């Protein structure tokens, strides 16, 4: 009897813990004067994890360029972003530090193994840097807004995912480097409202930034 009661109490309290558990990220709108005033949806996952900033042109749907900035704590060996919210069957943007700059790698995975290079998405690096506490990279992606089997939703909720590892990749200068499995993964679901920018300002920034 006592055992039963204890089990019931344990069940009830774990259910409660799950329901009051905090969201695993915070979101805000971030506008950068150094990026021509471009505005981003900024996602800050809980814990020692990368920050992600997403920008898109207003009025776009289907195939259009997307901008992604990754700001990673210096202790991270690689950081990844999944445009469709899962490890498999969507474009993956993976980045890691390479000296003072960063290498960006386009990947796609059909299974939960090292994702192979994905040539249907291409990238332009807009900026990248490293200091004592962080490494960061900003890219424009052609081919990340729509893919075989999905697309980001510009007028409703989109689900994205991320991953990070504390291990360094094997060949930092190579976009086809192998790397080992993540230490953490997460997902977030948000509208892209704060990510939208006037199309002309967006394309000017993508065209003129060089990093
Ligand atoms: C060597 C490279 C990788 C290996 C071996 C690997 C392996 C795995 C495995 C075994 C799982 C399921 C168990 C778990 O949750 O830990 C998983 C889940 C996941 N992985 Fe990876 N992974 C790799 C790279 C990546 C990359 C680059 C991303 C980019 C965002 C990623 C994103 C995710 C996500 C979001 C999940 C959660 C479940 C899902 O959406 O499938 N992984 N991975
Ligand atoms: C280091 O880089 C990060 C990411 O770019 C930035 O937020 C931070 O302010 C920089 N720190 C210093 C001391 O410049």
Short mmCIF file of N, CA and C in Angstrom, two decimals, residues 21-183:
data_model
loop_
_atom_site.label_atom_id
_atom_site.label_comp_id
_atom_site.label_asym_id
_atom_site.label_seq_id
_atom_site.Cartn_x
_atom_site.Cartn_y
_atom_site.Cartn_z
N UNK A 21 8.22 22.78 -16.42
CA UNK A 21 9.59 22.94 -16.93
C UNK A 21 9.65 24.13 -17.88
N UNK A 22 10.69 24.91 -17.75
CA UNK A 22 10.81 26.12 -18.58
C UNK A 22 11.09 25.76 -20.03
N UNK A 23 10.70 26.65 -20.93
CA UNK A 23 11.05 26.53 -22.33
C UNK A 23 12.57 26.46 -22.45
N UNK A 24 13.03 25.71 -23.41
CA UNK A 24 14.48 25.47 -23.50
C UNK A 24 15.24 26.58 -24.24
N UNK A 25 14.54 27.65 -24.59
CA UNK A 25 15.21 28.76 -25.29
C UNK A 25 14.48 30.07 -25.02
N UNK A 26 15.15 31.19 -25.29
CA UNK A 26 14.45 32.47 -25.31
C UNK A 26 14.61 33.07 -26.70
N UNK A 27 13.60 33.83 -27.13
CA UNK A 27 13.68 34.44 -28.45
C UNK A 27 13.50 35.93 -28.32
N UNK A 28 14.14 36.67 -29.23
CA UNK A 28 13.97 38.11 -29.25
C UNK A 28 14.26 38.60 -30.66
N UNK A 29 13.95 39.87 -30.89
CA UNK A 29 14.30 40.49 -32.17
C UNK A 29 15.58 41.26 -31.96
N UNK A 30 16.57 41.00 -32.81
CA UNK A 30 17.87 41.66 -32.68
C UNK A 30 18.18 42.39 -33.98
N UNK A 31 18.42 43.70 -33.91
CA UNK A 31 18.78 44.45 -35.11
C UNK A 31 20.21 44.94 -34.97
N UNK A 32 20.99 44.76 -36.03
CA UNK A 32 22.42 45.05 -35.96
C UNK A 32 22.79 46.26 -36.82
N UNK A 33 23.15 47.37 -36.19
CA UNK A 33 23.54 48.55 -36.96
C UNK A 33 24.74 48.26 -37.87
N UNK A 34 25.62 47.32 -37.44
CA UNK A 34 26.79 46.99 -38.25
C UNK A 34 26.45 46.10 -39.44
N UNK A 35 25.22 45.63 -39.50
CA UNK A 35 24.79 44.80 -40.63
C UNK A 35 23.74 45.57 -41.43
N UNK A 36 23.97 46.86 -41.59
CA UNK A 36 23.05 47.69 -42.36
C UNK A 36 21.66 47.76 -41.73
N UNK A 37 21.60 47.56 -40.41
CA UNK A 37 20.31 47.63 -39.72
C UNK A 37 19.48 46.37 -39.87
N UNK A 38 20.07 45.33 -40.42
CA UNK A 38 19.33 44.07 -40.61
C UNK A 38 18.80 43.56 -39.26
N UNK A 39 17.59 43.01 -39.29
CA UNK A 39 16.99 42.46 -38.07
C UNK A 39 16.89 40.94 -38.16
N UNK A 40 17.01 40.32 -37.01
CA UNK A 40 17.09 38.86 -36.92
C UNK A 40 16.15 38.36 -35.84
N UNK A 41 15.67 37.15 -36.03
CA UNK A 41 15.09 36.39 -34.93
C UNK A 41 16.27 35.78 -34.20
N UNK A 42 16.44 36.16 -32.93
CA UNK A 42 17.58 35.65 -32.15
C UNK A 42 17.10 34.58 -31.18
N UNK A 43 17.74 33.42 -31.23
CA UNK A 43 17.40 32.30 -30.36
C UNK A 43 18.56 32.01 -29.42
N UNK A 44 18.28 32.06 -28.14
CA UNK A 44 19.29 31.77 -27.13
C UNK A 44 18.86 30.51 -26.37
N UNK A 45 19.45 29.35 -26.72
CA UNK A 45 19.11 28.14 -25.98
C UNK A 45 19.65 28.22 -24.55
N UNK A 46 19.03 27.51 -23.63
CA UNK A 46 19.55 27.48 -22.26
C UNK A 46 20.87 26.73 -22.23
N UNK A 47 21.73 27.09 -21.28
CA UNK A 47 22.99 26.37 -21.12
C UNK A 47 24.12 26.96 -21.96
N UNK A 48 25.25 26.27 -21.94
CA UNK A 48 26.43 26.72 -22.68
C UNK A 48 26.33 26.22 -24.11
N UNK A 49 25.50 26.91 -24.88
CA UNK A 49 25.17 26.48 -26.24
C UNK A 49 25.30 27.67 -27.19
N UNK A 50 25.33 27.41 -28.49
CA UNK A 50 25.42 28.53 -29.42
C UNK A 50 24.13 29.35 -29.44
N UNK A 51 24.29 30.62 -29.85
CA UNK A 51 23.16 31.51 -30.13
C UNK A 51 22.96 31.49 -31.64
N UNK A 52 21.70 31.53 -32.08
CA UNK A 52 21.41 31.53 -33.52
C UNK A 52 20.60 32.77 -33.88
N UNK A 53 20.97 33.41 -34.99
CA UNK A 53 20.21 34.55 -35.51
C UNK A 53 19.82 34.25 -36.95
N UNK A 54 18.54 34.44 -37.25
CA UNK A 54 18.02 34.12 -38.58
C UNK A 54 17.43 35.40 -39.19
N UNK A 55 17.74 35.67 -40.46
CA UNK A 55 17.13 36.79 -41.18
C UNK A 55 16.66 36.30 -42.54
N UNK A 56 15.50 36.80 -42.96
CA UNK A 56 14.95 36.46 -44.29
C UNK A 56 14.39 37.74 -44.92
N UNK A 57 14.21 37.72 -46.24
CA UNK A 57 13.56 38.87 -46.89
C UNK A 57 12.04 38.81 -46.71
N UNK A 58 11.45 39.96 -46.52
CA UNK A 58 10.00 40.05 -46.37
C UNK A 58 9.31 39.63 -47.68
N UNK A 59 8.16 39.04 -47.57
CA UNK A 59 7.37 38.70 -48.76
C UNK A 59 7.85 37.47 -49.50
N UNK A 60 8.89 36.82 -48.98
CA UNK A 60 9.45 35.66 -49.69
C UNK A 60 8.71 34.39 -49.34
N UNK A 61 8.66 33.48 -50.31
CA UNK A 61 8.20 32.13 -50.02
C UNK A 61 8.86 31.19 -51.02
N UNK A 62 8.89 29.91 -50.72
CA UNK A 62 9.54 28.96 -51.62
C UNK A 62 11.05 29.07 -51.54
N UNK A 63 11.69 29.33 -52.71
CA UNK A 63 13.15 29.41 -52.74
C UNK A 63 13.63 30.85 -52.60
N UNK A 64 14.36 31.10 -51.55
CA UNK A 64 14.94 32.44 -51.36
C UNK A 64 16.16 32.28 -50.46
N UNK A 65 17.03 33.28 -50.50
CA UNK A 65 18.22 33.21 -49.65
C UNK A 65 17.84 33.45 -48.19
N UNK A 66 18.53 32.78 -47.30
CA UNK A 66 18.33 32.95 -45.86
C UNK A 66 19.67 33.32 -45.23
N UNK A 67 19.62 34.08 -44.15
CA UNK A 67 20.86 34.44 -43.44
C UNK A 67 20.83 33.79 -42.06
N UNK A 68 21.96 33.22 -41.70
CA UNK A 68 22.10 32.58 -40.38
C UNK A 68 23.40 33.03 -39.74
N UNK A 69 23.32 33.48 -38.51
CA UNK A 69 24.53 33.78 -37.74
C UNK A 69 24.59 32.82 -36.55
N UNK A 70 25.78 32.27 -36.34
CA UNK A 70 26.00 31.36 -35.21
C UNK A 70 27.06 31.98 -34.33
N UNK A 71 26.77 32.16 -33.06
CA UNK A 71 27.75 32.68 -32.11
C UNK A 71 27.96 31.60 -31.05
N UNK A 72 29.15 31.03 -31.05
CA UNK A 72 29.38 29.85 -30.22
C UNK A 72 30.40 30.14 -29.12
N UNK A 73 30.15 29.64 -27.91
CA UNK A 73 31.17 29.71 -26.86
C UNK A 73 32.47 29.07 -27.37
N UNK A 74 33.60 29.62 -26.99
CA UNK A 74 34.89 29.21 -27.52
C UNK A 74 35.20 27.72 -27.28
N UNK A 75 34.54 27.15 -26.26
CA UNK A 75 34.77 25.74 -25.92
C UNK A 75 34.12 24.77 -26.91
N UNK A 76 33.32 25.28 -27.85
CA UNK A 76 32.63 24.36 -28.77
C UNK A 76 33.47 24.09 -30.02
N UNK A 77 33.51 22.83 -30.40
CA UNK A 77 34.28 22.41 -31.58
C UNK A 77 33.51 22.56 -32.87
N UNK A 78 32.21 22.33 -32.83
CA UNK A 78 31.36 22.61 -33.98
C UNK A 78 29.94 22.92 -33.51
N UNK A 79 29.20 23.62 -34.39
CA UNK A 79 27.80 23.92 -34.11
C UNK A 79 27.03 23.67 -35.39
N UNK A 80 25.81 23.15 -35.26
CA UNK A 80 25.00 22.84 -36.44
C UNK A 80 23.60 23.38 -36.30
N UNK A 81 23.00 23.67 -37.46
CA UNK A 81 21.64 24.20 -37.50
C UNK A 81 20.86 23.42 -38.55
N UNK A 82 19.67 22.97 -38.20
CA UNK A 82 18.84 22.16 -39.10
C UNK A 82 17.61 22.97 -39.50
N UNK A 83 17.50 23.25 -40.81
CA UNK A 83 16.46 24.17 -41.29
C UNK A 83 15.06 23.60 -41.21
N UNK A 84 14.92 22.29 -41.07
CA UNK A 84 13.59 21.70 -40.99
C UNK A 84 13.31 21.06 -39.64
N UNK A 85 14.19 21.31 -38.64
CA UNK A 85 13.88 20.89 -37.28
C UNK A 85 14.27 19.49 -36.89
N UNK A 86 15.03 18.78 -37.75
CA UNK A 86 15.48 17.45 -37.32
C UNK A 86 16.85 17.14 -37.91
N UNK A 87 17.47 16.10 -37.39
CA UNK A 87 18.79 15.75 -37.90
C UNK A 87 18.72 15.26 -39.34
N UNK A 88 17.63 14.58 -39.69
CA UNK A 88 17.56 13.95 -41.01
C UNK A 88 16.62 14.67 -41.96
N UNK A 89 16.92 14.53 -43.25
CA UNK A 89 16.02 14.95 -44.34
C UNK A 89 15.74 16.45 -44.39
N UNK A 90 16.73 17.24 -44.04
CA UNK A 90 16.63 18.70 -44.21
C UNK A 90 18.05 19.28 -44.29
N UNK A 91 18.19 20.49 -44.88
CA UNK A 91 19.54 21.06 -44.99
C UNK A 91 20.13 21.35 -43.60
N UNK A 92 21.39 20.96 -43.42
CA UNK A 92 22.11 21.23 -42.18
C UNK A 92 23.24 22.22 -42.47
N UNK A 93 23.33 23.26 -41.67
CA UNK A 93 24.45 24.19 -41.75
C UNK A 93 25.35 23.88 -40.58
N UNK A 94 26.57 23.43 -40.87
CA UNK A 94 27.50 23.08 -39.79
C UNK A 94 28.70 24.01 -39.89
N UNK A 95 29.17 24.52 -38.77
CA UNK A 95 30.30 25.46 -38.78
C UNK A 95 31.25 25.14 -37.64
N UNK A 96 32.53 25.48 -37.87
CA UNK A 96 33.53 25.30 -36.83
C UNK A 96 34.64 26.32 -37.00
N UNK A 97 35.38 26.60 -35.94
CA UNK A 97 36.45 27.59 -36.05
C UNK A 97 37.62 27.04 -36.85
N UNK A 98 38.24 27.95 -37.62
CA UNK A 98 39.43 27.61 -38.39
C UNK A 98 40.36 28.81 -38.28
N UNK A 99 41.28 28.76 -37.35
CA UNK A 99 42.10 29.94 -37.07
C UNK A 99 41.21 31.06 -36.57
N UNK A 100 41.39 32.26 -37.12
CA UNK A 100 40.58 33.41 -36.71
C UNK A 100 39.24 33.45 -37.43
N UNK A 101 39.07 32.60 -38.43
CA UNK A 101 37.83 32.57 -39.22
C UNK A 101 37.05 31.30 -38.89
N UNK A 102 36.07 30.99 -39.73
CA UNK A 102 35.30 29.77 -39.51
C UNK A 102 35.09 29.07 -40.84
N UNK A 103 34.93 27.77 -40.80
CA UNK A 103 34.57 26.99 -41.98
C UNK A 103 33.09 26.65 -41.89
N UNK A 104 32.38 26.81 -43.02
CA UNK A 104 30.96 26.47 -43.06
C UNK A 104 30.78 25.29 -43.99
N UNK A 105 29.97 24.35 -43.56
CA UNK A 105 29.82 23.12 -44.31
C UNK A 105 28.35 22.78 -44.49
N UNK A 106 27.97 22.50 -45.74
CA UNK A 106 26.60 22.13 -46.06
C UNK A 106 26.46 20.62 -45.97
N UNK A 107 25.50 20.15 -45.18
CA UNK A 107 25.31 18.71 -44.99
C UNK A 107 23.84 18.34 -45.11
N UNK A 108 23.62 17.03 -45.27
CA UNK A 108 22.26 16.45 -45.32
C UNK A 108 22.41 15.02 -44.85
N UNK A 109 21.54 14.59 -44.01
CA UNK A 109 21.66 13.23 -43.51
C UNK A 109 20.37 12.45 -43.69
N UNK A 110 20.52 11.20 -44.06
CA UNK A 110 19.35 10.33 -44.12
C UNK A 110 19.28 9.44 -42.87
N UNK A 111 20.35 9.47 -42.06
CA UNK A 111 20.35 8.66 -40.84
C UNK A 111 21.10 9.38 -39.74
N UNK A 112 21.10 8.80 -38.56
CA UNK A 112 21.76 9.46 -37.45
C UNK A 112 23.22 9.03 -37.37
N UNK A 113 23.93 9.47 -38.42
CA UNK A 113 25.36 9.20 -38.58
C UNK A 113 26.00 10.49 -39.10
N UNK A 114 27.32 10.52 -39.25
CA UNK A 114 27.99 11.71 -39.78
C UNK A 114 27.32 12.15 -41.07
N UNK A 115 26.73 13.35 -41.12
CA UNK A 115 26.01 13.77 -42.32
C UNK A 115 26.95 14.06 -43.48
N UNK A 116 26.68 13.48 -44.67
CA UNK A 116 27.52 13.77 -45.82
C UNK A 116 27.29 15.19 -46.36
N UNK A 117 28.26 15.67 -47.16
CA UNK A 117 28.16 16.98 -47.78
C UNK A 117 26.93 17.04 -48.68
N UNK A 118 26.25 18.20 -48.69
CA UNK A 118 25.01 18.40 -49.45
C UNK A 118 25.25 19.56 -50.41
N UNK A 119 25.28 19.24 -51.72
CA UNK A 119 25.67 20.29 -52.67
C UNK A 119 24.49 21.11 -53.17
N UNK A 120 23.26 20.77 -52.79
CA UNK A 120 22.11 21.57 -53.24
C UNK A 120 21.91 22.85 -52.43
N UNK A 121 22.67 23.00 -51.37
CA UNK A 121 22.66 24.29 -50.66
C UNK A 121 24.06 24.87 -50.77
N UNK A 122 24.14 26.16 -51.09
CA UNK A 122 25.45 26.81 -51.20
C UNK A 122 25.48 28.03 -50.28
N UNK A 123 26.67 28.40 -49.88
CA UNK A 123 26.83 29.43 -48.86
C UNK A 123 27.77 30.53 -49.30
N UNK A 124 27.48 31.74 -48.81
CA UNK A 124 28.43 32.83 -48.87
C UNK A 124 28.69 33.25 -47.42
N UNK A 125 29.95 33.32 -47.04
CA UNK A 125 30.26 33.78 -45.68
C UNK A 125 30.21 35.30 -45.64
N UNK A 126 29.37 35.84 -44.76
CA UNK A 126 29.21 37.29 -44.66
C UNK A 126 30.17 37.87 -43.63
N UNK A 127 30.43 37.14 -42.57
CA UNK A 127 31.47 37.52 -41.62
C UNK A 127 31.81 36.35 -40.73
N UNK A 128 33.02 36.38 -40.20
CA UNK A 128 33.38 35.37 -39.21
C UNK A 128 34.49 35.93 -38.34
N UNK A 129 34.51 35.48 -37.09
CA UNK A 129 35.49 36.04 -36.16
C UNK A 129 35.73 35.08 -35.00
N UNK A 130 36.80 35.37 -34.29
CA UNK A 130 37.07 34.63 -33.06
C UNK A 130 37.74 35.57 -32.07
N UNK A 131 37.34 35.50 -30.79
CA UNK A 131 38.05 36.21 -29.73
C UNK A 131 38.23 35.25 -28.54
N UNK A 132 38.55 35.79 -27.39
CA UNK A 132 38.88 34.92 -26.25
C UNK A 132 37.69 34.09 -25.77
N UNK A 133 36.47 34.56 -26.03
CA UNK A 133 35.31 33.87 -25.46
C UNK A 133 34.40 33.18 -26.47
N UNK A 134 34.41 33.64 -27.73
CA UNK A 134 33.47 33.11 -28.72
C UNK A 134 34.11 32.98 -30.10
N UNK A 135 33.56 32.09 -30.90
CA UNK A 135 33.79 32.16 -32.35
C UNK A 135 32.42 32.34 -32.98
N UNK A 136 32.42 33.01 -34.12
CA UNK A 136 31.13 33.27 -34.75
C UNK A 136 31.26 33.31 -36.25
N UNK A 137 30.14 33.05 -36.91
CA UNK A 137 30.12 33.10 -38.37
C UNK A 137 28.71 33.48 -38.82
N UNK A 138 28.66 34.29 -39.88
CA UNK A 138 27.37 34.62 -40.47
C UNK A 138 27.41 34.24 -41.95
N UNK A 139 26.37 33.54 -42.38
CA UNK A 139 26.32 33.08 -43.77
C UNK A 139 25.00 33.43 -44.44
N UNK A 140 25.05 33.54 -45.77
CA UNK A 140 23.83 33.56 -46.56
C UNK A 140 23.76 32.20 -47.23
N UNK A 141 22.61 31.57 -47.16
CA UNK A 141 22.44 30.24 -47.77
C UNK A 141 21.46 30.31 -48.93
N UNK A 142 21.86 29.76 -50.06
CA UNK A 142 20.95 29.56 -51.19
C UNK A 142 20.61 28.07 -51.18
N UNK A 143 19.36 27.75 -50.90
CA UNK A 143 18.98 26.34 -50.87
C UNK A 143 18.59 25.83 -49.50
N UNK A 144 18.46 26.74 -48.53
CA UNK A 144 18.08 26.31 -47.18
C UNK A 144 16.61 26.60 -46.87
N UNK A 145 15.93 27.36 -47.74
CA UNK A 145 14.54 27.72 -47.43
C UNK A 145 13.56 26.64 -47.90
N UNK A 146 13.98 25.86 -48.90
CA UNK A 146 13.13 24.80 -49.42
C UNK A 146 13.99 23.64 -49.83
N UNK A 147 13.51 22.44 -49.65
CA UNK A 147 14.27 21.25 -49.99
C UNK A 147 13.31 20.15 -50.37
N UNK A 148 13.85 19.04 -50.81
CA UNK A 148 13.02 17.92 -51.17
C UNK A 148 12.26 17.44 -49.93
N UNK A 149 10.97 17.68 -49.88
CA UNK A 149 10.17 17.21 -48.76
C UNK A 149 9.81 18.27 -47.72
N UNK A 150 10.23 19.51 -47.93
CA UNK A 150 9.86 20.52 -46.94
C UNK A 150 10.32 21.91 -47.26
N UNK A 151 9.90 22.84 -46.43
CA UNK A 151 10.33 24.23 -46.57
C UNK A 151 10.08 24.96 -45.26
N UNK A 152 10.74 26.11 -45.07
CA UNK A 152 10.43 26.88 -43.89
C UNK A 152 9.12 27.63 -44.13
N UNK A 153 8.42 27.89 -43.05
CA UNK A 153 7.11 28.52 -43.14
C UNK A 153 7.28 30.01 -42.82
N UNK A 154 7.08 30.87 -43.82
CA UNK A 154 7.32 32.30 -43.58
C UNK A 154 6.12 33.00 -42.96
N UNK A 155 4.98 32.33 -42.93
CA UNK A 155 3.79 32.99 -42.38
C UNK A 155 3.19 32.31 -41.16
N UNK A 156 3.82 31.26 -40.70
CA UNK A 156 3.33 30.59 -39.50
C UNK A 156 4.53 30.16 -38.68
N UNK A 157 4.38 29.06 -37.97
CA UNK A 157 5.48 28.59 -37.14
C UNK A 157 6.43 27.71 -37.95
N UNK A 158 7.73 27.90 -37.73
CA UNK A 158 8.72 27.00 -38.31
C UNK A 158 9.44 26.30 -37.17
N UNK A 159 9.75 25.03 -37.40
CA UNK A 159 10.55 24.32 -36.40
C UNK A 159 11.97 24.18 -36.89
N UNK A 160 12.92 24.56 -36.06
CA UNK A 160 14.34 24.43 -36.37
C UNK A 160 14.98 23.55 -35.31
N UNK A 161 16.19 23.05 -35.60
CA UNK A 161 16.93 22.28 -34.59
C UNK A 161 18.38 22.70 -34.62
N UNK A 162 19.08 22.39 -33.56
CA UNK A 162 20.50 22.73 -33.51
C UNK A 162 21.24 21.59 -32.80
N UNK A 163 22.55 21.60 -32.98
CA UNK A 163 23.39 20.61 -32.32
C UNK A 163 24.73 21.24 -32.05
N UNK A 164 25.42 20.77 -31.04
CA UNK A 164 26.77 21.27 -30.78
C UNK A 164 27.63 20.19 -30.18
N UNK A 165 28.95 20.35 -30.42
CA UNK A 165 29.90 19.40 -29.87
C UNK A 165 31.06 20.15 -29.22
N UNK A 166 31.61 19.54 -28.19
CA UNK A 166 32.81 20.13 -27.57
C UNK A 166 34.09 19.58 -28.19
N UNK A 167 33.97 18.66 -29.16
CA UNK A 167 35.17 18.09 -29.80
C UNK A 167 35.50 18.84 -31.07
N UNK A 168 36.79 19.05 -31.29
CA UNK A 168 37.20 19.71 -32.53
C UNK A 168 37.05 18.77 -33.72
N UNK A 169 36.78 19.36 -34.89
CA UNK A 169 36.65 18.56 -36.10
C UNK A 169 38.04 18.09 -36.54
N UNK A 170 38.10 17.08 -37.43
CA UNK A 170 39.42 16.53 -37.74
C UNK A 170 40.24 17.39 -38.68
N UNK A 171 39.60 18.09 -39.64
CA UNK A 171 40.35 18.96 -40.56
C UNK A 171 39.65 20.31 -40.65
N UNK A 172 39.99 21.25 -39.76
CA UNK A 172 39.25 22.51 -39.65
C UNK A 172 39.18 23.32 -40.95
N UNK A 173 40.17 23.20 -41.82
CA UNK A 173 40.16 24.02 -43.04
C UNK A 173 39.26 23.44 -44.12
N UNK A 174 38.83 22.19 -43.95
CA UNK A 174 38.07 21.52 -45.01
C UNK A 174 36.57 21.46 -44.70
N UNK A 175 35.75 21.89 -45.66
CA UNK A 175 34.29 21.85 -45.49
C UNK A 175 33.76 20.41 -45.54
N UNK A 176 34.60 19.48 -45.98
CA UNK A 176 34.14 18.09 -45.98
C UNK A 176 34.75 17.28 -44.83
N UNK A 177 35.29 17.99 -43.85
CA UNK A 177 35.88 17.33 -42.68
C UNK A 177 34.89 16.39 -42.00
N UNK A 178 35.41 15.35 -41.39
CA UNK A 178 34.56 14.55 -40.51
C UNK A 178 34.58 15.18 -39.12
N UNK A 179 33.58 14.83 -38.34
CA UNK A 179 33.51 15.32 -36.96
C UNK A 179 32.71 14.33 -36.15
N UNK A 180 32.83 14.45 -34.84
CA UNK A 180 32.16 13.44 -34.02
C UNK A 180 30.83 13.96 -33.49
N UNK A 181 30.05 13.05 -32.94
CA UNK A 181 28.66 13.30 -32.54
C UNK A 181 28.54 14.45 -31.53
N UNK A 182 27.35 15.05 -31.54
CA UNK A 182 27.04 16.17 -30.65
C UNK A 182 27.05 15.81 -29.18
N UNK A 183 27.30 16.82 -28.35
CA UNK A 183 27.10 16.69 -26.90
C UNK A 183 25.70 17.17 -26.50
#
